[in-house]
PDB file of C-alpha atoms in Angstrom:
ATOM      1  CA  UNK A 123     -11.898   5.108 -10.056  1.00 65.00           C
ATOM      2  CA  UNK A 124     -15.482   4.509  -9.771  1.00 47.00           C
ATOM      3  CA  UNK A 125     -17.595   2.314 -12.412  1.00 46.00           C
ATOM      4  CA  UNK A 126     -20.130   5.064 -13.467  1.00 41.00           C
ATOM      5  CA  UNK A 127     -20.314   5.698 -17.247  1.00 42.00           C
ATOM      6  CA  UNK A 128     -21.980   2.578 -19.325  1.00 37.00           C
ATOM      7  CA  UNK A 129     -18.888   2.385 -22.620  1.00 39.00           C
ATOM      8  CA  UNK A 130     -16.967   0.002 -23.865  1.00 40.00           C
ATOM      9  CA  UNK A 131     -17.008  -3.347 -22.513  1.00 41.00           C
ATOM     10  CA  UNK A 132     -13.979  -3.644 -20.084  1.00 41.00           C
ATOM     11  CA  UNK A 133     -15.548  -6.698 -17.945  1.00 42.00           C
ATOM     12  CA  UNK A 134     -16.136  -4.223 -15.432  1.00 42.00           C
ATOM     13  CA  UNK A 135     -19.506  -4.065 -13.691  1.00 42.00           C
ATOM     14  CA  UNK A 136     -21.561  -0.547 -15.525  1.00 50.00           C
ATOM     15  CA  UNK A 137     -18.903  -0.633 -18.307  1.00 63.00           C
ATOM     16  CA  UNK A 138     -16.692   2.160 -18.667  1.00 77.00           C
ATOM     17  CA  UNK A 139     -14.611   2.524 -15.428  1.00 86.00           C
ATOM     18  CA  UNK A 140     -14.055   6.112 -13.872  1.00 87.00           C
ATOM     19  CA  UNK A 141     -15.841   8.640 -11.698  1.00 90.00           C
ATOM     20  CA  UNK A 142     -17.697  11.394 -13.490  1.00 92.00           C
ATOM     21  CA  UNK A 143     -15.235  14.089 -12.288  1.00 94.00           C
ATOM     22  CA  UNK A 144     -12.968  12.776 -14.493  1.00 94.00           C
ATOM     23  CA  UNK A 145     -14.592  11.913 -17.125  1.00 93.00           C
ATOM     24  CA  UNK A 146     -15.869  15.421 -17.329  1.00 94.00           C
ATOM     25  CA  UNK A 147     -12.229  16.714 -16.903  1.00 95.00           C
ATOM     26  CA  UNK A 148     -11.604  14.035 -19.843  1.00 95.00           C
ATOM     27  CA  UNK A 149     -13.948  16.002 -22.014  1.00 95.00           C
ATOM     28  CA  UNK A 150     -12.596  19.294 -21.017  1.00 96.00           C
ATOM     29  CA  UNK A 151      -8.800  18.940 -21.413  1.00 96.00           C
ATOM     30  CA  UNK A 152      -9.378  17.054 -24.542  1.00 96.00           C
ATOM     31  CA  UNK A 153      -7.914  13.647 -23.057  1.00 95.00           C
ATOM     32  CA  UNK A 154     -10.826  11.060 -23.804  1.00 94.00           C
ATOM     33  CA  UNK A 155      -9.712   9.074 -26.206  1.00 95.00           C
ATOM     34  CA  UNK A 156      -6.134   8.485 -24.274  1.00 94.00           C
ATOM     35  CA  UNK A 157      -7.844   7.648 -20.968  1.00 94.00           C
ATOM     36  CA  UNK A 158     -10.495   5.330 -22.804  1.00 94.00           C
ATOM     37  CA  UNK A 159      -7.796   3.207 -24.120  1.00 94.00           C
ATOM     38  CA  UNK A 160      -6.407   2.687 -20.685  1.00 94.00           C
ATOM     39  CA  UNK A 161      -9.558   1.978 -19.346  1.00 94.00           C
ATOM     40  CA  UNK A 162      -9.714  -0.757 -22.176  1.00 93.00           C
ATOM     41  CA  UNK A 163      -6.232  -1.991 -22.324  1.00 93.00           C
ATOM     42  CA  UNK A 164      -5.348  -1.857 -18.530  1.00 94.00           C
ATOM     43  CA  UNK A 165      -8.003  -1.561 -16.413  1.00 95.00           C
ATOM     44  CA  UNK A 166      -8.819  -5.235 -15.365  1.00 95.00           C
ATOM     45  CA  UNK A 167     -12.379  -6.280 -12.972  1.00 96.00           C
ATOM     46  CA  UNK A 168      -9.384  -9.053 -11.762  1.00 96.00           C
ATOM     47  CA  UNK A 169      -6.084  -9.680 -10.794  1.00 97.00           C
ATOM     48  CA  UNK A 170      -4.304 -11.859 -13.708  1.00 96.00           C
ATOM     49  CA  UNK A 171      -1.495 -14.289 -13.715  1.00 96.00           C
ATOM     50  CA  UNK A 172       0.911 -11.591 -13.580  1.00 96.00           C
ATOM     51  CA  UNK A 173      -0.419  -9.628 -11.228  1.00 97.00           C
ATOM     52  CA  UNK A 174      -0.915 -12.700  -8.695  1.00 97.00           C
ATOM     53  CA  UNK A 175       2.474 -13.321  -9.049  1.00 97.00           C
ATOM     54  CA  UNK A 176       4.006  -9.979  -8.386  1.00 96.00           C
ATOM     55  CA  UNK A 177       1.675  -9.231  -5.013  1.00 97.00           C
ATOM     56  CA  UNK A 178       2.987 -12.285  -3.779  1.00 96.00           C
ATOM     57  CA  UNK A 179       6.024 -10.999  -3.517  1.00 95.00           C
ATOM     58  CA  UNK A 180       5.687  -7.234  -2.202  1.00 95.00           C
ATOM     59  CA  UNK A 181       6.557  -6.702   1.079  1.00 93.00           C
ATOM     60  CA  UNK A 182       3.960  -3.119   1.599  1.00 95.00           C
ATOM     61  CA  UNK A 183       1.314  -1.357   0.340  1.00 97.00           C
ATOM     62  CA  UNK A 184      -0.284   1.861   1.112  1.00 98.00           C
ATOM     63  CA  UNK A 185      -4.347   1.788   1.625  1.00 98.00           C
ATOM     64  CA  UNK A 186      -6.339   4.721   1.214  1.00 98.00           C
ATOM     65  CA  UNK A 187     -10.281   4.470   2.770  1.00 98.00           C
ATOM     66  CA  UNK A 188     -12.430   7.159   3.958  1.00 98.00           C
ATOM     67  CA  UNK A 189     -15.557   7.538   6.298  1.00 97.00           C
ATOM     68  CA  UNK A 190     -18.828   7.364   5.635  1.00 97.00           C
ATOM     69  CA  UNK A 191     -18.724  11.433   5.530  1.00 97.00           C
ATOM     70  CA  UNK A 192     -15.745  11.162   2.793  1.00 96.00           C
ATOM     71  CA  UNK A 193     -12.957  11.995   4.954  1.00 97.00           C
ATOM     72  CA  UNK A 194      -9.936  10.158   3.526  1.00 96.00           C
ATOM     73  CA  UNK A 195      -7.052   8.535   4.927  1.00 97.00           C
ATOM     74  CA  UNK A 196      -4.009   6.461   3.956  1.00 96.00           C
ATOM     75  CA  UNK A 197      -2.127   4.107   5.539  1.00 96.00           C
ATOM     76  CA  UNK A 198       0.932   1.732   5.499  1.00 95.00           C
ATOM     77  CA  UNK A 199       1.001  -1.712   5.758  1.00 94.00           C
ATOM     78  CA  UNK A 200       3.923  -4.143   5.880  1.00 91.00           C
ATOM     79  CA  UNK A 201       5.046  -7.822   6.260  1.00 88.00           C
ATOM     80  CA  UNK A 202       6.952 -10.145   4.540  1.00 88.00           C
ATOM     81  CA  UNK A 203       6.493 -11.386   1.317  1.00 92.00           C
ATOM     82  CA  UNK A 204       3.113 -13.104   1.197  1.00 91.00           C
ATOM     83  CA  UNK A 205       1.770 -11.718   4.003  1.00 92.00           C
ATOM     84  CA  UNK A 206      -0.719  -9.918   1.183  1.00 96.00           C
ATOM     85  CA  UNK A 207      -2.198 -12.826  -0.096  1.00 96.00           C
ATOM     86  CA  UNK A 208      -4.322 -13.622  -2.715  1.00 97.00           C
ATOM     87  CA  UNK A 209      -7.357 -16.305  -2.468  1.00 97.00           C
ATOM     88  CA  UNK A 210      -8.442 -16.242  -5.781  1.00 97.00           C
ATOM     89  CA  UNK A 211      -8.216 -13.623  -8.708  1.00 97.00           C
ATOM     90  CA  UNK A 212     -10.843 -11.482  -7.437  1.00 98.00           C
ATOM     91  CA  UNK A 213     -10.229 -11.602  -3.821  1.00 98.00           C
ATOM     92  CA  UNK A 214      -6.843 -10.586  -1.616  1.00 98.00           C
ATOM     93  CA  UNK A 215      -6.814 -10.921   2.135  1.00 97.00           C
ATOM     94  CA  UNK A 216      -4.214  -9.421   4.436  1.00 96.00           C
ATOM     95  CA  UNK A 217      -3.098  -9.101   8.375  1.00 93.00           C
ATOM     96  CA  UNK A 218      -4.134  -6.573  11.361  1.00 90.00           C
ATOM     97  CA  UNK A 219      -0.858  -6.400  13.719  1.00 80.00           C
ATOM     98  CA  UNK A 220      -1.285  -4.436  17.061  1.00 74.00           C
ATOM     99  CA  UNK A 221      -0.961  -0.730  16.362  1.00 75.00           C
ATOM    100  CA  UNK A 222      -1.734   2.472  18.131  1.00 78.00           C
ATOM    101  CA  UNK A 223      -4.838   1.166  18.992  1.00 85.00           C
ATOM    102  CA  UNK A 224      -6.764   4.063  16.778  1.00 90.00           C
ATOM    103  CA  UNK A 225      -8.126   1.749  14.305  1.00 93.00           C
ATOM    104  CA  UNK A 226      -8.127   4.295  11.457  1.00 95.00           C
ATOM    105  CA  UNK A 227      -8.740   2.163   8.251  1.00 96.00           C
ATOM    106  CA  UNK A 228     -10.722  -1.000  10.371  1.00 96.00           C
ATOM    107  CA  UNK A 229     -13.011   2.064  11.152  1.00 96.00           C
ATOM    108  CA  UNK A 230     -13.490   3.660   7.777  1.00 97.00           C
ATOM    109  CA  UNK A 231     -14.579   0.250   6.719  1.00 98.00           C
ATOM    110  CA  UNK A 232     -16.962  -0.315   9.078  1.00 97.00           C
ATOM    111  CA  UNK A 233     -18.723   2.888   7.167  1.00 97.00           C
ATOM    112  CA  UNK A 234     -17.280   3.070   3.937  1.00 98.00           C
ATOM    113  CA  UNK A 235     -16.529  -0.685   2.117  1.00 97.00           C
ATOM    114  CA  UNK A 236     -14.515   1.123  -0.646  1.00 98.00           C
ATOM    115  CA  UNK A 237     -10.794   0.687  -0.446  1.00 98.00           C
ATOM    116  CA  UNK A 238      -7.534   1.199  -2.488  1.00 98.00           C
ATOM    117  CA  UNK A 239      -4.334  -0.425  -2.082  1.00 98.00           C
ATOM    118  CA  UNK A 240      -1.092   0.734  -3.642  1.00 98.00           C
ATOM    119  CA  UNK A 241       1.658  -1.538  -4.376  1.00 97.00           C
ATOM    120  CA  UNK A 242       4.954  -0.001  -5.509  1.00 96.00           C
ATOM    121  CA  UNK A 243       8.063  -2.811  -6.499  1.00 94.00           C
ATOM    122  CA  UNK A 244      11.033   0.134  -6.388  1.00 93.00           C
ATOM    123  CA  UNK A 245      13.802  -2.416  -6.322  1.00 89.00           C
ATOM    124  CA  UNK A 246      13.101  -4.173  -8.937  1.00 85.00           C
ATOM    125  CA  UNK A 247      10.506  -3.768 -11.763  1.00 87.00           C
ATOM    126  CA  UNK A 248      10.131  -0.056 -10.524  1.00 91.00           C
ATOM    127  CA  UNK A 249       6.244  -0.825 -11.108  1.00 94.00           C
ATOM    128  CA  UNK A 250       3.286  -0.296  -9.570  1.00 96.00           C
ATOM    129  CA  UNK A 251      -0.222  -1.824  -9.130  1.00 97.00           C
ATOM    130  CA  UNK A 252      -3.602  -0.535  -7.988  1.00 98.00           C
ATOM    131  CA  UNK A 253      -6.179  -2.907  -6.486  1.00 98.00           C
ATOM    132  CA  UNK A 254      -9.331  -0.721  -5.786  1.00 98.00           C
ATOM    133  CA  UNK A 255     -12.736  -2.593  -3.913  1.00 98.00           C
ATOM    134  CA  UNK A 256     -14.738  -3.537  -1.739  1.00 98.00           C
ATOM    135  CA  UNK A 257     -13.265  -4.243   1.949  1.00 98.00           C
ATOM    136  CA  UNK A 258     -14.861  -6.386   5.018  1.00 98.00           C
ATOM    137  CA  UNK A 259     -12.993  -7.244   8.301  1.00 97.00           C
ATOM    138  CA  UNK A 260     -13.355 -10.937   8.810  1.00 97.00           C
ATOM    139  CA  UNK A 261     -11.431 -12.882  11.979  1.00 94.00           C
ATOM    140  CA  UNK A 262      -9.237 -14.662  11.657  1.00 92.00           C
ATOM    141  CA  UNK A 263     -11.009 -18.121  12.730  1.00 93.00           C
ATOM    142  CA  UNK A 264     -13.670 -17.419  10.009  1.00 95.00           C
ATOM    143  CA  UNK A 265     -11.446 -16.664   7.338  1.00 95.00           C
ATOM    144  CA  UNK A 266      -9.071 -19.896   8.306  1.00 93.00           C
ATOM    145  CA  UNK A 267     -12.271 -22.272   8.307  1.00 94.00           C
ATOM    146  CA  UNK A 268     -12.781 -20.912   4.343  1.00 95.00           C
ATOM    147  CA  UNK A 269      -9.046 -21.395   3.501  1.00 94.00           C
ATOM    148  CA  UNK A 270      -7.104 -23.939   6.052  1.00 92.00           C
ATOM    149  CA  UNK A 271      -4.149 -23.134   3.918  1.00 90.00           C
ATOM    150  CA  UNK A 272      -3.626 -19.701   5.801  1.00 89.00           C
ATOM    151  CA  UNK A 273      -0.343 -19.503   7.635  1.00 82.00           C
ATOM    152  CA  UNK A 274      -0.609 -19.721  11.472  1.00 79.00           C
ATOM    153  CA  UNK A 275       1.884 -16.777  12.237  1.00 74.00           C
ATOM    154  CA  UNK A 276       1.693 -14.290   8.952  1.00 69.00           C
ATOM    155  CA  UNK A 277       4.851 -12.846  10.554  1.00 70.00           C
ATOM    156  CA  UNK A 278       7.562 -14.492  13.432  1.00 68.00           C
ATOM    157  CA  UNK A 279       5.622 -14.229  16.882  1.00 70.00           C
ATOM    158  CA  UNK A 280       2.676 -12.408  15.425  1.00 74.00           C
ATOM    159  CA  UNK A 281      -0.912 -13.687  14.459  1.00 78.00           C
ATOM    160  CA  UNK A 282      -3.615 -11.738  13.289  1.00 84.00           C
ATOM    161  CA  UNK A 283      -6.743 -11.839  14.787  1.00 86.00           C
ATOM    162  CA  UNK A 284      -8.606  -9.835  11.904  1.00 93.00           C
ATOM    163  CA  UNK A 285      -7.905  -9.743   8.669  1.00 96.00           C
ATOM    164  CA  UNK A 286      -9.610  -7.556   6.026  1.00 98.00           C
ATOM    165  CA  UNK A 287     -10.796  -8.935   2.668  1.00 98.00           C
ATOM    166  CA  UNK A 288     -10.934  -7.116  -0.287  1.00 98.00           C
ATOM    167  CA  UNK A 289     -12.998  -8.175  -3.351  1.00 98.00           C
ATOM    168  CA  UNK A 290     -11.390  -6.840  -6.432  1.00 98.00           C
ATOM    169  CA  UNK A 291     -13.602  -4.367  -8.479  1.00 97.00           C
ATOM    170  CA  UNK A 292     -10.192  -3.026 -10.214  1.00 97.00           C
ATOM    171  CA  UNK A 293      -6.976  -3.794 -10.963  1.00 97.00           C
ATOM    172  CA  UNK A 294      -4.459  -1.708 -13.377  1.00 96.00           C
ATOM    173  CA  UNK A 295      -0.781  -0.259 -13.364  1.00 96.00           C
ATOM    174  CA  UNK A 296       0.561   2.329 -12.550  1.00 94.00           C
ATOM    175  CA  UNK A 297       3.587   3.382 -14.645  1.00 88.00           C
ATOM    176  CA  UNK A 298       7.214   3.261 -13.922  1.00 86.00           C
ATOM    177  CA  UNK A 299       7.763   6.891 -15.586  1.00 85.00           C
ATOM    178  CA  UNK A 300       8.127   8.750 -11.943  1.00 86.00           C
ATOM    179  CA  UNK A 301       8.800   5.924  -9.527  1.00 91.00           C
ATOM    180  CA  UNK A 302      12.253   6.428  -8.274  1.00 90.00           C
ATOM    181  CA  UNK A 303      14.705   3.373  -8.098  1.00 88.00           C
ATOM    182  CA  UNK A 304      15.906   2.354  -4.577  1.00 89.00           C
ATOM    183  CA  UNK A 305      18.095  -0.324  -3.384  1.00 86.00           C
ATOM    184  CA  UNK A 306      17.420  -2.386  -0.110  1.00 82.00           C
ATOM    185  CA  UNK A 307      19.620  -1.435   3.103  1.00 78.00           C
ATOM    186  CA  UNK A 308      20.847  -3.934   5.268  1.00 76.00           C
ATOM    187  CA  UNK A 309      19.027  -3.605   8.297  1.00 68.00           C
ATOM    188  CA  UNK A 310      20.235  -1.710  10.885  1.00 60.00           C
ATOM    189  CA  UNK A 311      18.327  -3.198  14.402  1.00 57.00           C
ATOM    190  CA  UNK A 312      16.047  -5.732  13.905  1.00 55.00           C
ATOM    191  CA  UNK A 313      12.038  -4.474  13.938  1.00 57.00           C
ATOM    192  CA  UNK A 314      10.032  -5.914  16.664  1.00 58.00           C
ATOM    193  CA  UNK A 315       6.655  -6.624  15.622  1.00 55.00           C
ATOM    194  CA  UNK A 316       3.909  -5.762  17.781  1.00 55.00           C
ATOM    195  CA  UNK A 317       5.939  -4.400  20.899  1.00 58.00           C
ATOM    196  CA  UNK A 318       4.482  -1.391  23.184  1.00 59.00           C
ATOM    197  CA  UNK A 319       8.125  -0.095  23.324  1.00 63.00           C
ATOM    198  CA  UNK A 320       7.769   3.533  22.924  1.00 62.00           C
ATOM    199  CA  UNK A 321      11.281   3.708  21.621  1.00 63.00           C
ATOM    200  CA  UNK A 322      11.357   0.805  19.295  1.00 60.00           C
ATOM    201  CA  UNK A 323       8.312   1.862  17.686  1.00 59.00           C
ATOM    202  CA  UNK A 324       9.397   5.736  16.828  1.00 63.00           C
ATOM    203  CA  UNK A 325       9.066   7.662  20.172  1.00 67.00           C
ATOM    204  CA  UNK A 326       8.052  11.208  19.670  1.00 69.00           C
ATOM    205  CA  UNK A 327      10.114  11.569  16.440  1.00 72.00           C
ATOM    206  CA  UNK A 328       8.120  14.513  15.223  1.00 74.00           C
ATOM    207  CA  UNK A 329       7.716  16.126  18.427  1.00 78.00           C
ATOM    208  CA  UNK A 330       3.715  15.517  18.808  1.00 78.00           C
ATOM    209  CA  UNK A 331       3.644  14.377  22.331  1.00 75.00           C
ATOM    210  CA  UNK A 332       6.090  17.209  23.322  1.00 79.00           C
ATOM    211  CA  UNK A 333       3.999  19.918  21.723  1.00 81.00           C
ATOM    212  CA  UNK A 334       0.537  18.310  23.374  1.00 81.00           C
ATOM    213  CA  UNK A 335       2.478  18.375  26.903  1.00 81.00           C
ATOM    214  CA  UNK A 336       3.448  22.257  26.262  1.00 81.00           C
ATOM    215  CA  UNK A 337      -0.186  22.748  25.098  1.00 81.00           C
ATOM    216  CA  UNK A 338      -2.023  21.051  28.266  1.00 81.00           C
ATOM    217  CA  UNK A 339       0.589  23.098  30.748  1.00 80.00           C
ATOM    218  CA  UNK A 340      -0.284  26.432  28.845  1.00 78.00           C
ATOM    219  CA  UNK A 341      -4.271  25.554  29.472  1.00 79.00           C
ATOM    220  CA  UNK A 342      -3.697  24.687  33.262  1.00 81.00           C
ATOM    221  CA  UNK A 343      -1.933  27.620  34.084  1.00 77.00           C
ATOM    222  CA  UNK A 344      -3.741  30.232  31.773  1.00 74.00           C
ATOM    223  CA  UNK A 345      -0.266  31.752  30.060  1.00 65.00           C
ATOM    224  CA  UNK A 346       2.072  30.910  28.107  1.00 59.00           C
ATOM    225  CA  UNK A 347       5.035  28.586  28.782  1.00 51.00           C
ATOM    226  CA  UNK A 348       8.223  27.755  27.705  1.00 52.00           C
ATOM    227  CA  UNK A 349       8.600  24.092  26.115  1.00 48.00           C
ATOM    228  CA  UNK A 350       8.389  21.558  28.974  1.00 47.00           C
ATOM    229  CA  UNK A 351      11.399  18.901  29.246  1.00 48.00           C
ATOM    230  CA  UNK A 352      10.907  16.112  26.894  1.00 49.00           C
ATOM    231  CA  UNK A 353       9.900  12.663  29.286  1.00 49.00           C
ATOM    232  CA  UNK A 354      12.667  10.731  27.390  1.00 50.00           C
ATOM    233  CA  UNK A 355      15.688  10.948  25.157  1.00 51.00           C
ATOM    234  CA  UNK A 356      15.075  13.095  21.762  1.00 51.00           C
ATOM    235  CA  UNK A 357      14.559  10.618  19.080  1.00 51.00           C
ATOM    236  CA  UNK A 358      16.895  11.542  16.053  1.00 56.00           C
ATOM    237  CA  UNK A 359      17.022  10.074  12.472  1.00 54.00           C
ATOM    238  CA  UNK A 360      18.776   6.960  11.638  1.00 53.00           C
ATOM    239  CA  UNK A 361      22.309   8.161  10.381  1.00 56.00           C
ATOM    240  CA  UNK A 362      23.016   8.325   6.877  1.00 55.00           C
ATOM    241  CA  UNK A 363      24.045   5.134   5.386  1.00 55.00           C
ATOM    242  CA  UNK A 364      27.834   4.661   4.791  1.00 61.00           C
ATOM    243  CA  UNK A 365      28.747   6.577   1.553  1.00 64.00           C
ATOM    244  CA  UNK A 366      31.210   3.723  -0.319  1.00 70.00           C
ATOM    245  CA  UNK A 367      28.738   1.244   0.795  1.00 68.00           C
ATOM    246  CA  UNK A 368      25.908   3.048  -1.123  1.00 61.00           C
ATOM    247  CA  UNK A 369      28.084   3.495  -4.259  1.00 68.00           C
ATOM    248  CA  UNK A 370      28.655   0.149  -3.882  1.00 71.00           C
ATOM    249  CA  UNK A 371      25.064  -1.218  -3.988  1.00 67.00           C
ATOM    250  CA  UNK A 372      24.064   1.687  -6.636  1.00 66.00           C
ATOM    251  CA  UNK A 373      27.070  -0.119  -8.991  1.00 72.00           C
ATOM    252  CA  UNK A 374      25.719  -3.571  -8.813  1.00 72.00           C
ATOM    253  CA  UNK A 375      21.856  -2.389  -9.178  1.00 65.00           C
ATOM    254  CA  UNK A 376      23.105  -0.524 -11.918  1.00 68.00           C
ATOM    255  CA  UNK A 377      24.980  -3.604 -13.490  1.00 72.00           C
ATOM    256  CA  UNK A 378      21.181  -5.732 -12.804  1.00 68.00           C
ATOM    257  CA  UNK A 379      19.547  -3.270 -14.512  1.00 62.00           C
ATOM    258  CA  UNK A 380      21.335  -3.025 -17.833  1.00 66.00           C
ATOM    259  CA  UNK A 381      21.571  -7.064 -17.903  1.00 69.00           C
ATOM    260  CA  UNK A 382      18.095  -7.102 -17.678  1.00 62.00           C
ATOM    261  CA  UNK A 383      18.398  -4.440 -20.471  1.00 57.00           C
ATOM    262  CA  UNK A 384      20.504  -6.778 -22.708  1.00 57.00           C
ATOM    263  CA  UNK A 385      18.109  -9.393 -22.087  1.00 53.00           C
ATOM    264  CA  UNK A 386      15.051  -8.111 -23.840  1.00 49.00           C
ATOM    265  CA  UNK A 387      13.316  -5.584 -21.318  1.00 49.00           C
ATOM    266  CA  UNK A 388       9.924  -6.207 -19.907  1.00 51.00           C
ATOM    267  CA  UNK A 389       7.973  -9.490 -21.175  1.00 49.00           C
ATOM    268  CA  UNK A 390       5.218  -9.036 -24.155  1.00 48.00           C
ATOM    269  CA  UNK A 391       2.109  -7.777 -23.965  1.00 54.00           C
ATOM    270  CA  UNK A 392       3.033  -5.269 -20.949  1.00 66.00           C
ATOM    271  CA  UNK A 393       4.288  -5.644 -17.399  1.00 70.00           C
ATOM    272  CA  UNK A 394       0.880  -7.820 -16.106  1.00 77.00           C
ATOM    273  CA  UNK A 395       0.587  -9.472 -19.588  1.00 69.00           C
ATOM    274  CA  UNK A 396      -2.268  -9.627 -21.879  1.00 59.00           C
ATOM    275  CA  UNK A 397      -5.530  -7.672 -20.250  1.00 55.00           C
ATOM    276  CA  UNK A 398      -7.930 -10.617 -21.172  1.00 49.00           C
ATOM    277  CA  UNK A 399      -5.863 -13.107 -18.851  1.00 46.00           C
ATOM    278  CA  UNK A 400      -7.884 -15.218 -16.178  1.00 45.00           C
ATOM    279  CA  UNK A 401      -7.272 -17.717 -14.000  1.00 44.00           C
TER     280      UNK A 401
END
């Protein structure tokens, strides 16, 4: 969304929240008056008490950005819980780790400052939040002068040298109604953050590097070739997990869930609480 449209008074900066695509498509499909009470129930210029509390606790998120041209892309990011962390209601900070090397979203920032992060809980509430604004890459000395507080290591072995701010223009849900329910596996092999291991971080799993080899042979010979020999051992997907053991797990999540039932469902005044809430 996009603050566009002056409206109703939402706290948002140019009032009613929204791009004018969809406010036109609003108008058209006849769904104004539904969308303009989200926009005045939901859609928050913050993050409240509620939200705070459930980011600090999500483990990934998936941020979208685009260039300055509008070419979009969306990412992954993961850590452990935390390592998304808010400064203040209207500001969230987290982690670069070593990647490819590409630099993919740090670059669409450098052009575009609009961001959108994605947080999906599907172990638990089976909620999700969106936290759309403005994004800057600040390092990490800078950033730790402003807030000392900062852990030193955001994961075991790992610290960030950059870390990319964004300033909260939006914050809302998104609803439960399609987000599947999923129970954590034990882990399988441990994860090793930041390693150049080939293998540990994927190897050709979808066959990319194979296909460019074929595709520079074919141009330095001037005809066709057959597939050339893969450089190292076909990477397959992880086995299935053990079929009792699922069950198992899908019982006692199961069991959680109508407890929690029982209990009373979700708290008043909706999963993030009342829309007016500050800190």
């Amino acid at each position: 969304m996009e603050n566009t449209d002056a409206g109703a008074d939402t706290g948002l900066p140019g009032g009613r929240p929204g791009s004018d695509g969809e406010h036109v498509l609003q108008r058209r499909l006849g769904t104004a008056e539904r969308a303009g009470r989200f926009y005045d129930e939901q859609v928050l210029d913050h993050l409240n008490e509620r939200m705070r509390e459930f980011v600090a606790r999500q483990e990934m998120f998936f941020l979208a950005t685009a260039d300055r041209h509008g070419e979009c892309d969306n990412s992954f990011r993961a850590g452990p819980p935390g390592f998304l962390r808010v400064l203040d209601p209207r500001a969230v900070v987290y982690p670069e780790y070593r990647g490819n090397g590409v630099h993919a979203s740090l670059g669409n920032i450098t052009e575009n400052p609009h961001a959108g992060l994605l947080l999906v809980e599907f172990d638990r509430a089976r909620i999700g939040l969106h936290i759309n604004g403005r994004a800057s890459i600040v390092p990490d000395a800078e950033l730790r002068a402003r807030h000392p507080d900062l852990p030193v290591e955001t994961v075991p072995g790992r610290a960030a040298e950059l870390w990319v701010r964004i300033d909260v223009e939006e914050a809302y849900i998104h609803c439960a109604k399609h987000i599947p329910q999923l129970v954590k596996a034990a882990r399988r092999t441990p994860r090793d953050w930041g390693t150049d291991d080939q293998g540990r971080k994927g190897g050709d799993f979808f066959g990319a590097a194979r296909e460019a080899q074929v595709r520079r042979t074919r141009e330095l010979n001037g005809r066709p070739v057959s597939a050339a020999p893969a450089t190292g051992p076909a990477q397959q997907p992880p086995p299935p997990p053990d079929a009792a053991a699922w069950r198992a797990e899908a019982r006692r999540a199961l069991d959680l869930a109508r407890r929690r039932g029982a209990g009373g469902g979700r708290p008043a005044g909706g999963w993030f609480g009342p829309t007016g809430s500050t800190a």
